[in-house]
XYZ file of C-alpha atoms in Angstrom:
601
model
C 54.301 208.999 145.026
C 53.676 206.089 147.382
C 54.320 205.351 151.032
C 55.216 201.858 152.151
C 54.214 200.707 155.601
C 56.480 198.272 157.454
C 55.846 194.785 156.072
C 52.631 196.112 154.579
C 51.198 197.139 151.216
C 52.314 200.245 149.397
C 49.802 203.074 149.710
C 49.534 205.841 147.139
C 49.061 209.440 148.208
C 45.489 209.214 146.904
C 44.822 206.160 149.040
C 46.249 207.843 152.112
C 44.085 210.859 151.439
C 40.955 208.722 151.172
C 41.899 206.900 154.375
C 42.268 210.219 156.210
C 38.842 211.285 154.963
C 37.281 208.034 156.088
C 38.909 208.316 159.509
C 37.352 211.776 159.814
C 33.978 210.170 159.059
C 34.666 207.656 161.816
C 35.197 210.544 164.251
C 31.902 212.128 163.189
C 30.065 208.825 163.533
C 31.595 208.354 166.972
C 29.872 211.574 168.063
C 26.580 210.201 166.733
C 27.248 206.959 168.582
C 27.653 208.932 171.786
C 24.265 210.568 171.236
C 22.601 207.185 170.742
C 24.094 205.848 173.946
C 23.110 208.997 175.870
C 19.445 208.389 175.024
C 19.406 204.607 175.392
C 16.687 202.931 177.384
C 18.351 201.502 180.435
C 17.716 198.137 182.025
C 18.501 196.724 185.429
C 22.155 195.919 186.007
C 21.151 192.558 187.477
C 20.455 191.400 183.917
C 24.072 191.940 182.889
C 25.655 189.423 185.198
C 25.779 187.962 188.705
C 25.727 190.173 191.771
C 28.919 190.850 193.699
C 28.077 188.120 196.197
C 29.167 185.420 193.753
C 32.607 186.955 193.211
C 32.979 187.682 196.935
C 32.319 184.012 197.678
C 34.796 183.007 194.975
C 37.451 185.313 196.436
C 36.865 183.960 199.931
C 37.025 180.383 198.684
C 40.254 181.130 196.800
C 41.826 182.684 199.897
C 40.718 179.707 201.968
C 42.344 177.407 199.429
C 45.549 179.474 199.636
C 45.615 179.100 203.420
C 44.854 175.385 203.527
C 46.838 174.305 200.469
C 49.434 176.995 199.646
C 51.676 174.595 197.747
C 48.999 173.871 195.178
C 48.254 177.558 194.705
C 51.927 178.474 194.352
C 52.429 175.645 191.886
C 49.788 177.054 189.572
C 51.004 180.633 190.050
C 54.565 179.656 189.253
C 53.387 177.756 186.204
C 51.620 180.882 184.932
C 54.641 183.109 185.638
C 57.021 180.633 184.027
C 54.950 180.268 180.864
C 54.545 184.038 180.583
C 58.255 184.742 181.012
C 59.260 181.920 178.658
C 56.846 183.274 176.070
C 58.294 186.784 176.431
C 61.895 185.569 176.170
C 61.129 183.498 173.060
C 59.535 186.519 171.406
C 62.533 188.679 172.323
C 64.947 186.107 170.927
C 63.013 185.966 167.660
C 63.143 189.742 167.365
C 66.850 189.816 168.231
C 67.575 187.611 165.225
C 66.306 190.437 163.033
C 64.131 188.122 160.980
C 60.787 189.240 162.419
C 59.552 185.693 162.641
C 57.320 184.286 165.339
C 58.642 181.743 167.827
C 57.514 178.134 167.754
C 53.757 177.902 168.294
C 52.189 174.688 169.568
C 48.897 176.222 170.683
C 45.727 174.255 169.825
C 43.718 174.949 166.682
C 41.115 177.710 167.107
C 39.022 179.034 164.227
C 39.166 182.540 165.705
C 42.864 182.567 164.803
C 42.613 181.287 161.232
C 44.544 184.169 159.644
C 48.132 182.953 158.931
C 49.502 186.105 160.576
C 48.488 184.706 163.975
C 51.153 182.056 163.353
C 53.821 183.935 161.398
C 53.784 187.567 162.551
C 55.692 188.062 165.833
C 53.313 190.753 167.155
C 50.070 188.904 166.497
C 51.550 185.590 167.546
C 52.762 187.074 170.844
C 49.314 188.571 171.551
C 47.541 185.295 170.720
C 49.816 183.072 172.798
C 49.685 185.386 175.808
C 45.878 185.528 175.590
C 45.694 181.735 175.605
C 48.111 181.559 178.556
C 45.975 184.062 180.492
C 42.774 182.210 179.604
C 44.173 178.909 180.826
C 45.353 180.523 184.062
C 41.894 181.967 184.764
C 40.207 178.654 184.006
C 42.646 176.897 186.320
C 41.977 179.430 189.087
C 38.260 178.721 188.856
C 38.901 174.989 188.812
C 41.029 175.314 191.969
C 38.150 176.834 193.931
C 36.816 173.995 196.072
C 34.982 175.687 198.942
C 31.902 176.643 196.890
C 28.569 174.970 196.301
C 28.541 173.187 192.892
C 25.726 175.446 191.671
C 27.680 178.606 192.499
C 30.915 177.231 191.094
C 29.136 176.420 187.841
C 27.962 180.028 187.630
C 31.479 181.266 188.383
C 32.879 179.084 185.593
C 30.256 180.356 183.147
C 30.825 184.057 183.800
C 34.600 183.597 183.874
C 34.310 182.002 180.442
C 32.374 185.045 179.273
C 35.225 187.300 180.399
C 37.745 185.099 178.588
C 35.719 185.112 175.365
C 35.140 188.861 175.531
C 38.850 189.611 175.928
C 39.928 187.638 172.856
C 42.304 189.752 170.738
C 40.139 189.001 167.703
C 37.465 191.276 169.208
C 39.596 194.428 168.981
C 40.754 196.331 165.915
C 44.331 196.858 167.098
C 44.889 193.132 167.615
C 42.881 191.693 164.735
C 44.949 191.269 161.545
C 41.868 190.541 159.419
C 40.280 193.833 160.429
C 43.482 195.820 159.961
C 44.070 194.328 156.507
C 40.478 195.080 155.526
C 40.813 198.685 156.730
C 43.891 199.192 154.558
C 42.371 197.417 151.533
C 39.237 199.577 151.718
C 41.114 202.784 152.587
C 39.258 202.990 155.879
C 35.799 202.494 154.402
C 35.307 199.248 156.336
C 35.677 201.206 159.588
C 33.046 203.707 158.464
C 30.617 200.939 157.542
C 31.350 199.146 160.807
C 30.454 202.170 162.939
C 27.335 202.711 160.827
C 26.329 199.086 161.398
C 26.880 199.473 165.148
C 24.771 202.627 165.324
C 22.033 201.015 163.253
C 21.833 198.011 165.583
C 21.767 200.219 168.677
C 19.051 202.430 167.235
C 16.952 199.390 166.297
C 16.955 198.210 169.928
C 16.662 201.519 171.825
C 20.338 201.522 172.732
C 20.585 197.838 173.665
C 23.361 196.087 171.752
C 21.915 193.066 170.001
C 24.145 192.036 167.106
C 22.139 191.754 163.917
C 22.820 188.330 162.426
C 20.970 188.622 159.106
C 20.156 191.176 156.450
C 16.578 192.043 157.401
C 15.934 193.856 154.133
C 16.336 190.552 152.253
C 13.146 188.998 153.630
C 9.461 189.812 153.581
C 6.889 187.628 155.286
C 4.494 186.002 152.868
C 6.712 186.763 149.863
C 9.997 184.891 150.268
C 9.568 183.473 153.765
C 6.502 181.920 155.455
C 4.883 181.477 152.041
C 2.756 178.341 152.392
C -0.798 179.321 151.286
C -3.460 179.507 153.966
C -6.035 181.742 155.628
C -6.522 183.284 159.050
C -9.815 181.760 160.195
C -9.938 182.932 163.814
C -8.418 185.676 165.968
C -8.584 186.623 169.623
C -6.319 188.628 171.953
C -3.865 185.720 172.247
C -3.455 184.269 168.763
C -4.458 184.029 165.135
C -5.448 180.606 163.838
C -4.161 179.782 160.361
C -5.783 177.004 158.323
C -3.518 175.985 155.461
C -4.738 175.212 151.974
C -4.555 171.447 151.349
C -2.116 170.096 148.755
C -3.827 166.700 148.395
C -7.310 165.700 147.215
C -7.828 163.536 150.290
C -6.918 164.330 153.880
C -6.923 162.497 157.197
C -10.146 162.900 159.142
C -8.500 164.058 162.397
C -7.117 167.624 162.089
C -3.657 168.593 163.324
C -2.980 171.757 165.367
C 0.562 173.079 165.903
C 1.429 175.294 168.874
C 4.818 176.974 168.312
C 6.765 178.717 171.099
C 5.653 182.302 171.777
C 9.222 183.341 172.528
C 9.784 183.268 168.749
C 7.595 183.355 165.637
C 5.906 180.273 164.162
C 7.513 180.511 160.732
C 10.617 178.613 161.820
C 8.447 175.708 160.643
C 7.793 177.425 157.305
C 10.982 179.208 156.277
C 10.929 178.103 152.660
C 9.337 175.312 150.669
C 12.429 173.081 150.731
C 12.585 172.833 154.523
C 9.024 173.677 155.547
C 7.495 171.233 158.011
C 4.171 172.939 157.275
C 4.411 172.093 153.572
C 5.577 168.548 154.327
C 2.636 167.874 156.664
C 0.184 169.160 154.053
C 1.735 166.837 151.499
C 1.154 163.942 153.930
C -2.563 164.683 153.775
C -3.239 166.541 157.028
C -5.746 169.323 157.630
C -3.230 171.604 159.265
C -3.818 174.513 161.634
C -1.081 176.774 163.001
C -1.346 179.003 166.052
C 0.341 182.380 165.497
C 0.781 183.996 168.914
C 0.346 187.705 169.535
C 3.513 189.703 170.219
C 2.491 191.288 173.532
C 3.052 194.869 174.638
C 2.698 196.426 178.079
C -1.098 196.086 177.996
C -0.572 192.325 178.401
C 1.098 192.843 181.788
C -1.399 190.650 183.700
C -1.689 187.871 181.113
C -0.537 184.606 182.656
C -0.065 180.946 181.865
C -3.774 180.413 182.542
C -4.589 182.816 179.680
C -2.292 180.948 177.311
C -4.091 177.737 178.250
C -7.677 178.985 178.339
C -7.634 181.594 175.551
C -4.854 179.873 173.618
C -4.829 176.093 173.664
C -8.412 175.450 174.651
C -9.754 178.145 172.323
C -7.771 176.738 169.393
C -9.004 173.202 170.091
C -12.587 174.471 170.302
C -12.352 176.413 167.041
C -10.665 173.605 165.089
C -13.330 171.150 166.215
C -16.041 173.589 165.114
C -14.383 174.277 161.737
C -13.834 170.613 160.866
C -16.861 169.105 162.606
C -14.594 166.638 164.399
C -14.678 165.827 168.093
C -10.968 165.001 168.392
C -7.740 166.696 167.306
C -4.023 165.886 167.229
C -1.712 168.458 168.822
C 1.933 169.499 168.545
C 3.790 171.684 171.074
C 7.283 173.064 170.415
C 9.640 174.138 173.237
C 7.766 176.258 175.826
C 4.569 175.478 173.906
C 5.296 171.803 174.610
C 5.681 172.537 178.318
C 2.312 174.298 178.275
C 0.799 171.511 176.177
C 1.588 169.141 179.055
C -0.258 171.489 181.435
C -3.215 171.641 179.046
C -3.396 167.855 178.679
C -3.297 167.409 182.464
C -6.082 169.969 182.821
C -8.244 168.264 180.172
C -7.721 164.942 181.934
C -9.004 166.362 185.204
C -11.959 167.994 183.456
C -12.889 164.774 181.721
C -12.398 166.328 178.264
C -11.308 163.782 175.630
C -10.816 166.206 172.728
C -7.144 165.305 172.219
C -6.401 162.119 170.292
C -2.601 162.372 170.420
C 0.124 164.832 171.392
C 3.594 165.431 169.997
C 6.296 167.318 171.889
C 9.187 169.005 170.055
C 12.211 169.743 172.319
C 9.951 170.319 175.317
C 10.980 170.370 178.974
C 8.545 169.398 181.710
C 11.067 168.420 184.393
C 13.471 171.259 185.236
C 15.385 169.501 188.025
C 18.564 169.808 185.944
C 18.678 173.323 184.513
C 21.684 172.643 182.313
C 23.349 175.603 180.658
C 20.566 177.941 181.814
C 21.476 177.388 185.458
C 23.572 180.615 185.640
C 20.443 182.586 184.720
C 17.975 180.834 187.020
C 19.313 181.986 190.373
C 17.516 184.575 192.445
C 19.744 187.537 191.633
C 19.094 187.216 187.896
C 15.406 186.312 188.234
C 14.935 189.192 190.682
C 16.357 191.475 188.012
C 13.927 190.086 185.446
C 11.048 190.541 187.874
C 11.987 194.180 188.388
C 12.250 194.665 184.622
C 8.803 193.174 184.019
C 7.281 195.282 186.793
C 8.682 198.415 185.158
C 7.718 197.572 181.565
C 4.825 195.115 181.812
C 6.726 192.706 179.576
C 9.976 190.822 179.472
C 11.458 192.492 176.377
C 12.597 190.285 173.547
C 16.098 191.778 173.661
C 16.662 190.373 177.174
C 15.886 186.840 176.048
C 17.802 187.235 172.787
C 20.888 188.361 174.646
C 20.631 185.513 177.165
C 20.278 182.863 174.461
C 23.104 184.410 172.440
C 25.598 184.388 175.307
C 25.124 180.664 175.751
C 27.065 180.508 172.465
C 28.868 183.838 172.721
C 31.709 183.213 170.273
C 29.350 182.071 167.514
C 26.356 184.341 168.169
C 27.924 187.487 169.646
C 31.630 188.060 169.099
C 32.218 186.503 165.674
C 29.264 188.321 164.030
C 30.121 191.522 165.940
C 33.661 191.451 164.546
C 32.407 190.958 160.989
C 29.649 193.539 161.371
C 31.343 196.309 163.368
C 35.091 195.926 162.782
C 35.201 194.415 159.301
C 32.231 196.482 158.084
C 30.501 193.517 156.447
C 26.773 193.360 155.736
C 25.051 190.494 157.573
C 24.171 187.550 155.311
C 20.726 187.021 153.767
C 20.102 183.875 155.824
C 16.480 183.005 156.593
C 17.209 181.062 159.787
C 19.232 183.943 161.242
C 16.522 186.391 160.165
C 13.968 184.365 162.124
C 16.356 184.160 165.079
C 16.401 187.960 165.283
C 12.626 188.316 164.975
C 11.784 187.643 168.601
C 8.748 188.318 170.746
C 8.113 189.813 174.172
C 6.656 187.884 177.095
C 3.843 189.203 179.342
C 5.108 190.088 182.824
C 2.852 187.692 184.748
C 3.419 184.741 182.419
C 7.212 185.220 182.410
C 7.444 185.143 186.186
C 5.092 182.152 186.514
C 7.256 180.226 184.097
C 10.586 181.226 185.632
C 9.615 180.945 189.299
C 7.151 178.049 189.485
C 8.160 175.852 186.560
C 11.900 176.513 186.109
C 13.143 177.415 189.588
C 10.776 175.375 191.770
C 10.048 172.645 189.179
C 6.500 172.372 190.487
C 4.985 170.409 187.603
C 7.426 167.508 188.032
C 7.851 167.772 191.793
C 4.536 167.901 193.617
C 2.297 169.471 190.992
C 1.383 172.899 189.614
C -1.771 174.762 190.669
C -3.625 176.651 187.932
C -7.231 177.318 186.867
C -8.515 175.693 190.032
C -6.711 172.403 189.433
C -3.595 170.714 190.800
C -1.783 169.418 187.716
C 0.819 166.667 187.647
C 2.803 165.036 184.837
C 1.124 161.726 185.571
C -2.170 163.264 184.402
C -0.858 163.323 180.825
C -2.236 160.034 179.489
C -2.923 160.509 175.756
C -0.774 158.721 173.145
C 2.340 160.826 172.793
C 5.485 161.186 170.717
C 8.402 163.268 171.990
C 11.234 164.470 169.762
C 14.422 165.743 171.409
C 17.734 166.874 169.916
C 21.134 165.400 170.712
C 23.093 168.675 171.047
C 20.219 170.897 172.200
C 21.582 173.396 174.748
C 18.157 174.954 175.400
C 16.175 171.772 176.094
C 18.750 168.979 176.600
C 17.455 165.640 175.355
C 18.148 163.827 178.633
C 15.964 166.338 180.506
C 13.188 166.072 177.938
C 13.376 162.291 178.257
C 13.169 162.468 182.055
C 9.917 164.437 181.856
C 8.352 162.085 179.305
C 9.078 159.097 181.551
C 6.962 160.707 184.282
C 3.918 161.134 182.047
C 1.021 158.767 182.573
C 0.520 157.618 179.001
C 0.885 153.925 178.220
C 1.563 154.785 174.550
C 4.849 156.713 174.508
C 7.387 157.114 171.719
C 10.691 158.938 172.181
C 12.932 159.969 169.287
C 16.325 161.646 169.624
C 17.511 163.383 166.496
C 21.009 164.592 165.779
C 21.876 168.316 165.920
C 20.379 171.094 168.038
C 17.209 172.904 169.097
C 16.381 174.226 165.616
C 18.385 172.250 163.054
C 17.345 168.987 164.683
C 13.661 169.809 164.216
C 13.884 171.568 160.846
C 15.408 168.487 159.225
C 13.582 167.610 155.990
C 14.098 164.163 154.443
C 15.342 165.719 151.199
C 18.471 167.054 152.928
C 19.616 163.579 154.040
C 21.605 165.346 156.745
C 20.882 164.264 160.316
C 19.947 160.819 161.558
C 18.008 159.836 164.678
C 17.883 157.302 167.510
C 14.910 155.156 168.542
C 14.398 152.809 171.476
C 10.814 151.576 172.093
C 11.546 150.954 175.780
C 11.463 153.911 178.164
C 12.147 151.862 181.287
C 15.817 152.830 181.739
C 17.286 156.251 182.512
C 18.615 158.354 179.643
C 21.986 156.591 179.560
C 20.315 153.181 179.437
C 17.865 154.370 176.794
C 20.681 155.595 174.535
C 22.719 152.446 175.078
C 19.795 150.352 173.826
C 18.750 152.747 171.062
C 19.158 152.007 167.366
C 20.520 154.687 165.056
C 18.711 155.378 161.775
C 20.082 157.412 158.888
C 18.017 160.336 157.674
C 15.290 162.604 158.991
C 12.914 161.641 161.787
C 9.993 163.261 159.891
C 8.894 160.087 158.043
C 9.044 158.045 161.271
C 6.867 160.584 163.068
C 4.661 160.832 159.979
C 3.969 157.099 160.151
C 3.231 157.375 163.891
C 0.856 160.304 163.289
C -0.869 158.596 160.361
C -2.002 155.739 162.618
C -3.713 158.275 164.878
C -5.227 160.536 162.228
C -8.196 158.512 161.010
C -9.454 157.573 157.566
C -9.050 159.666 154.410
C -11.831 162.095 153.437
C -12.314 164.905 150.912
C -9.855 167.746 151.491
C -11.081 170.668 153.600
C -10.421 174.212 152.406
C -10.365 177.332 154.572
C -13.840 178.840 154.624
C -15.671 175.578 153.912
C -17.539 175.931 157.202
C -18.960 179.292 156.097
C -17.092 181.477 158.554
C -15.524 184.764 157.483
C -11.916 184.653 156.335
C -9.896 187.235 158.278
C -6.892 187.409 155.968
C -4.150 185.523 154.195
C -1.380 183.557 155.873
C 0.936 184.314 157.570
C -1.459 186.807 159.174
C -1.064 190.076 161.068
C 0.222 189.005 164.487
C 3.420 187.487 163.127
C 4.389 190.761 161.444
C 4.459 192.786 164.659
C 8.000 193.466 165.807
C 9.006 193.269 169.438
C 9.155 196.354 171.647
C 7.009 198.467 169.319
């Protein structure tokens, strides 16, 4: 015997029985979910969104607009009412015909609504169209607010967009045809797996919901990710220093030291052999050292930017010089490590230390006068919340930063994977880049607040100078030959802001390259992929618009261009150096111990 659902597949009695059993499992798992949430580690509410002051100001501004320009307000209200009623009437007319077909749909293309049922099924089509009408009305309401400071209005627009994205019908089982079809096809098993995935993610983050983007069981450091051979040749409380095994008989005399960001792990530059910048640099004949930062716990509460400079950058430079017997090194700083590299170079200039031959900056900001998409998170209410969190825990937990970065691209990095993971019951993909993205690191309390308050909020380095280690540092102090690489669609370190900082540096030898794509894909862009091109303009006299207007586009990766630049500053070729040649004790194999430590443990 079978039962046929309306316009749906025929279900046998056995299938219905299995679905009932699976729904019972869902109920049991829901109880377990409640227990997880009851024991979750809480965080300050200020980290979840703006304080009520922002919405109070928006309400006041909206009321003011209604008083001063009621015709405009009524026009938009009537437009919303008219579209809603017209939509309802069209749906009713379609149903009255008895054909169960959706009305005409001229809504724009949206990959969230790719299932044909969003177009053809009257229920799903009605839900989708009304959602889009509501979304447009809310966006228009925000746009109509005029009596607000631009900074506050930008925040209002951002958080309103978050509400719109969160309320998409694709995010809920009852209004997601893909999820409902999967539940029927799997006899409810997809719902069981989805709840299990949700509980697993909550348990992994002490009750904080961070959507797992990759199958973590598919990767193991040193085995199928971060596999380039090398040795740990130095370790202190801040970092491990990895010296990689050369792949050429001859190497350049001047060694190269890479400082990755300590918000994430270094192996983004060594995911696999095909796209490893580490492997590529070795093949170009460089003696390559990588700094692998410690993943701090609460005992690092009082570690500040001065510790990262003194016991990080300066210690690494000292050790590399001792290992290689050279008196100069080339340096690379990526993201926040590039910001701190600028501080280090300014400090060395004031100390009269000429150890650095050249510096390369990957997607690094040194002028924060335009905070871009991060502006909603750099106001006092949010930073005050972070400060309270760091005072309580001694660290800024990785989950806070991961969530913030994710919500800058919420549909791609939060809701879409959450739907697949929790509603569809799918296992996350075995994707190395997404695995790395989820393997974050904590920040020490003192360092986090120095960075957010002095550098980001007050922009001290670019505007007046930054005081640290007994020196007053300014961007103009950076005078070594430098190459800066920025990414065209980078939402974390916008290329125009990176360019603005480079223009303020004091070096007379400056090269600026803008590559296509974003913060990660633009940097991890091996020549073999032949994927993204790059722009070059030797003149840095104009502002960013003028620079781009005069720039020449080149097909292919920027790596060879930078490689040629670096080669000119790396000295003659000598016999290859191997880890341990200087007689010091080898502390372990790459990728080392520090990189394996997970956040919040």
